Structure formats: structure tokens, C-alpha cells
Amino acid sequence: MSLNVKERRNKGGTVLVATGEINSETSGLLLQSLLPLVREGRPLRIDLTAVTYVSSAGLRTLLVVYREAQHAGVAVTLYGVSEEVRFVMSATGFLDFFETGEAAAAESKAKSALKTAVAR
């Protein structure tokens, strides 16, 4: 299977939507797509909703992106991580490197609740 990537830009940053498998054949395309976005310095969301498989090459690519983002001070958030992909990333410790959309949404709700409480 192949990998397709599309990017969308909005006020809050850039969203890269990946579809397919991230493996040794497709990880180069993903890296070529993500690194320029990280170097722009805007928050980056990686939508993995339609990613069905991530190999060790895919994990390595995500690690390179993570390191580059840390160096550049860019926030990278993963969204739509399927249970299968989440299992692989969690078992290898890679999930700890990234904030996920679920965690980001929970943090945002907590901040909003705090602001509301302080405003009262």
C-alpha cells in the first residue's frame, strides 16, 4: 500500500493528513513532507486517522520529526491514532514523545475551566 499526504493551513498552524501505510517505502515521503513544515515554526498537527500501519521505519521518521521539532521549539500533535498504531507506538515508547489530540483536547478543556473559574 502507498502513503498519501495532504496539508492544510489555518490560523492555528498546519495540519498534515496522512493516508495509507508508513513503512520503509513510504517513510521518506512522510519525512520530506514534515520537515519543511516543522522548519516553518508553526504548530503542526499530524492526522493519522487513515493510517493503517506504522513500521519501524515509520517510527524512526516520527522520531526524526520529533527531534527536529524540539530543536525548533515547534509543537507537534498527533491526531486520530488508531488502536493498532497506538499499540505499536506505546509498546516502543514512541507515544511518550508526542502529545496526542486526545491529551491536547483534555488540556484545553482544563485550561478553559480554570479561566472560567478565575473570571468568576
PDB file of C-alpha atoms in Angstrom:
ATOM      1  CA  MET A   1       0.000   0.000   0.000  1.00  0.00           C
ATOM      2  CA  SER A   2       1.088   3.563  -0.573  1.00  0.00           C
ATOM      3  CA  LEU A   3       1.006   6.708   1.500  1.00  0.00           C
ATOM      4  CA  ASN A   4      -0.726   9.927   0.537  1.00  0.00           C
ATOM      5  CA  VAL A   5      -0.147  13.191   2.361  1.00  0.00           C
ATOM      6  CA  LYS A   6      -2.073  16.423   2.162  1.00  0.00           C
ATOM      7  CA  GLU A   7      -1.512  19.594   4.083  1.00  0.00           C
ATOM      8  CA  ARG A   8      -3.931  22.238   5.222  1.00  0.00           C
ATOM      9  CA  ARG A   9      -3.033  25.552   6.751  1.00  0.00           C
ATOM     10  CA  ASN A  10      -5.155  27.538   9.152  1.00  0.00           C
ATOM     11  CA  LYS A  11      -4.713  30.275  11.731  1.00  0.00           C
ATOM     12  CA  GLY A  12      -3.610  27.803  14.393  1.00  0.00           C
ATOM     13  CA  GLY A  13      -0.883  26.109  12.357  1.00  0.00           C
ATOM     14  CA  THR A  14      -0.577  23.376   9.770  1.00  0.00           C
ATOM     15  CA  VAL A  15      -2.318  20.017   9.554  1.00  0.00           C
ATOM     16  CA  LEU A  16      -0.728  17.165   7.631  1.00  0.00           C
ATOM     17  CA  VAL A  17      -3.192  14.385   6.824  1.00  0.00           C
ATOM     18  CA  ALA A  18      -1.598  11.003   6.108  1.00  0.00           C
ATOM     19  CA  THR A  19      -3.478   8.157   4.432  1.00  0.00           C
ATOM     20  CA  GLY A  20      -2.174   4.605   3.992  1.00  0.00           C
ATOM     21  CA  GLU A  21       0.831   2.835   5.485  1.00  0.00           C
ATOM     22  CA  ILE A  22       4.002   4.342   6.896  1.00  0.00           C
ATOM     23  CA  ASN A  23       6.723   1.829   6.131  1.00  0.00           C
ATOM     24  CA  SER A  24      10.230   1.646   4.655  1.00  0.00           C
ATOM     25  CA  GLU A  25       8.892   2.505   1.202  1.00  0.00           C
ATOM     26  CA  THR A  26       6.759   5.456   2.260  1.00  0.00           C
ATOM     27  CA  SER A  27       8.543   6.948   5.272  1.00  0.00           C
ATOM     28  CA  GLY A  28      10.817   9.056   3.050  1.00  0.00           C
ATOM     29  CA  LEU A  29       7.793  10.804   1.554  1.00  0.00           C
ATOM     30  CA  LEU A  30       6.455  11.498   5.025  1.00  0.00           C
ATOM     31  CA  LEU A  31       9.784  12.898   6.183  1.00  0.00           C
ATOM     32  CA  GLN A  32      10.091  15.106   3.078  1.00  0.00           C
ATOM     33  CA  SER A  33       6.602  16.419   3.768  1.00  0.00           C
ATOM     34  CA  LEU A  34       7.008  17.023   7.507  1.00  0.00           C
ATOM     35  CA  LEU A  35      10.473  18.535   7.906  1.00  0.00           C
ATOM     36  CA  PRO A  36       9.768  21.706   5.894  1.00  0.00           C
ATOM     37  CA  LEU A  37       6.576  22.198   7.904  1.00  0.00           C
ATOM     38  CA  VAL A  38       8.456  21.859  11.197  1.00  0.00           C
ATOM     39  CA  ARG A  39      11.090  24.337   9.988  1.00  0.00           C
ATOM     40  CA  GLU A  40       8.369  26.929   9.329  1.00  0.00           C
ATOM     41  CA  GLY A  41       7.975  27.180  13.093  1.00  0.00           C
ATOM     42  CA  ARG A  42       4.177  26.934  13.186  1.00  0.00           C
ATOM     43  CA  PRO A  43       2.329  24.384  15.338  1.00  0.00           C
ATOM     44  CA  LEU A  44       1.944  21.136  13.435  1.00  0.00           C
ATOM     45  CA  ARG A  45      -0.835  18.586  13.717  1.00  0.00           C
ATOM     46  CA  ILE A  46      -0.312  15.190  12.123  1.00  0.00           C
ATOM     47  CA  ASP A  47      -3.608  13.467  11.378  1.00  0.00           C
ATOM     48  CA  LEU A  48      -3.104   9.688  11.382  1.00  0.00           C
ATOM     49  CA  THR A  49      -6.797   8.765  11.252  1.00  0.00           C
ATOM     50  CA  ALA A  50      -6.395   6.984   7.899  1.00  0.00           C
ATOM     51  CA  VAL A  51      -3.005   5.391   8.667  1.00  0.00           C
ATOM     52  CA  THR A  52      -3.421   1.639   8.951  1.00  0.00           C
ATOM     53  CA  TYR A  53       0.158   0.575   9.715  1.00  0.00           C
ATOM     54  CA  VAL A  54       3.416   2.035  11.023  1.00  0.00           C
ATOM     55  CA  SER A  55       6.664   0.050  10.699  1.00  0.00           C
ATOM     56  CA  SER A  56       9.954   0.649  12.481  1.00  0.00           C
ATOM     57  CA  ALA A  57      10.960   2.904   9.560  1.00  0.00           C
ATOM     58  CA  GLY A  58       7.820   4.944  10.173  1.00  0.00           C
ATOM     59  CA  LEU A  59       8.605   5.194  13.869  1.00  0.00           C
ATOM     60  CA  ARG A  60      12.130   6.338  13.034  1.00  0.00           C
ATOM     61  CA  THR A  61      10.690   9.020  10.753  1.00  0.00           C
ATOM     62  CA  LEU A  62       8.418  10.271  13.510  1.00  0.00           C
ATOM     63  CA  LEU A  63      11.392  10.338  15.885  1.00  0.00           C
ATOM     64  CA  VAL A  64      13.378  12.485  13.437  1.00  0.00           C
ATOM     65  CA  VAL A  65      10.408  14.851  13.186  1.00  0.00           C
ATOM     66  CA  TYR A  66      10.108  14.952  16.983  1.00  0.00           C
ATOM     67  CA  ARG A  67      13.790  15.808  17.413  1.00  0.00           C
ATOM     68  CA  GLU A  68      13.650  18.498  14.741  1.00  0.00           C
ATOM     69  CA  ALA A  69      10.526  19.966  16.336  1.00  0.00           C
ATOM     70  CA  GLN A  70      12.170  20.006  19.771  1.00  0.00           C
ATOM     71  CA  HIS A  71      15.199  21.785  18.320  1.00  0.00           C
ATOM     72  CA  ALA A  72      12.967  24.342  16.576  1.00  0.00           C
ATOM     73  CA  GLY A  73      10.593  24.768  19.534  1.00  0.00           C
ATOM     74  CA  VAL A  74       7.612  23.646  17.470  1.00  0.00           C
ATOM     75  CA  ALA A  75       4.615  21.875  18.967  1.00  0.00           C
ATOM     76  CA  VAL A  76       3.718  18.651  17.153  1.00  0.00           C
ATOM     77  CA  THR A  77       0.467  16.881  17.982  1.00  0.00           C
ATOM     78  CA  LEU A  78      -0.731  13.534  16.664  1.00  0.00           C
ATOM     79  CA  TYR A  79      -4.433  13.093  15.969  1.00  0.00           C
ATOM     80  CA  GLY A  80      -6.554  10.111  15.050  1.00  0.00           C
ATOM     81  CA  VAL A  81      -4.086   7.461  16.167  1.00  0.00           C
ATOM     82  CA  SER A  82      -5.828   4.106  15.655  1.00  0.00           C
ATOM     83  CA  GLU A  83      -5.703   1.447  18.356  1.00  0.00           C
ATOM     84  CA  GLU A  84      -3.291  -0.653  16.261  1.00  0.00           C
ATOM     85  CA  VAL A  85      -0.890   2.230  15.638  1.00  0.00           C
ATOM     86  CA  ARG A  86      -1.274   3.441  19.240  1.00  0.00           C
ATOM     87  CA  PHE A  87      -0.336  -0.040  20.484  1.00  0.00           C
ATOM     88  CA  VAL A  88       2.870  -0.120  18.411  1.00  0.00           C
ATOM     89  CA  MET A  89       3.825   3.416  19.408  1.00  0.00           C
ATOM     90  CA  SER A  90       3.055   2.775  23.065  1.00  0.00           C
ATOM     91  CA  ALA A  91       4.895  -0.565  23.209  1.00  0.00           C
ATOM     92  CA  THR A  92       8.026   1.025  21.752  1.00  0.00           C
ATOM     93  CA  GLY A  93       7.818   4.182  23.877  1.00  0.00           C
ATOM     94  CA  PHE A  94       7.304   6.444  20.869  1.00  0.00           C
ATOM     95  CA  LEU A  95       3.891   7.615  22.011  1.00  0.00           C
ATOM     96  CA  ASP A  96       5.565   9.294  25.002  1.00  0.00           C
ATOM     97  CA  PHE A  97       7.361  11.696  22.654  1.00  0.00           C
ATOM     98  CA  PHE A  98       4.210  13.191  21.201  1.00  0.00           C
ATOM     99  CA  GLU A  99       1.191  14.942  22.510  1.00  0.00           C
ATOM    100  CA  THR A 100      -1.938  13.334  21.142  1.00  0.00           C
ATOM    101  CA  GLY A 101      -5.111  15.103  20.129  1.00  0.00           C
ATOM    102  CA  GLU A 102      -6.944  13.460  22.989  1.00  0.00           C
ATOM    103  CA  ALA A 103      -4.464  14.816  25.541  1.00  0.00           C
ATOM    104  CA  ALA A 104      -4.417  18.216  23.882  1.00  0.00           C
ATOM    105  CA  ALA A 105      -8.219  18.382  23.945  1.00  0.00           C
ATOM    106  CA  ALA A 106      -8.299  17.445  27.643  1.00  0.00           C
ATOM    107  CA  GLU A 107      -5.641  20.060  28.464  1.00  0.00           C
ATOM    108  CA  SER A 108      -7.561  22.701  26.516  1.00  0.00           C
ATOM    109  CA  LYS A 109     -10.765  21.887  28.425  1.00  0.00           C
ATOM    110  CA  ALA A 110      -8.923  22.093  31.739  1.00  0.00           C
ATOM    111  CA  LYS A 111      -7.448  25.500  30.833  1.00  0.00           C
ATOM    112  CA  SER A 112     -10.863  26.788  29.776  1.00  0.00           C
ATOM    113  CA  ALA A 113     -12.416  25.593  33.038  1.00  0.00           C
ATOM    114  CA  LEU A 114      -9.636  27.286  35.003  1.00  0.00           C
ATOM    115  CA  LYS A 115     -10.095  30.570  33.125  1.00  0.00           C
ATOM    116  CA  THR A 116     -13.844  30.421  33.767  1.00  0.00           C
ATOM    117  CA  ALA A 117     -13.306  29.757  37.471  1.00  0.00           C
ATOM    118  CA  VAL A 118     -10.797  32.606  37.775  1.00  0.00           C
ATOM    119  CA  ALA A 119     -13.101  35.011  35.923  1.00  0.00           C
ATOM    120  CA  ARG A 120     -15.897  34.410  38.421  1.00  0.00           C
TER     121      ARG A 120
END
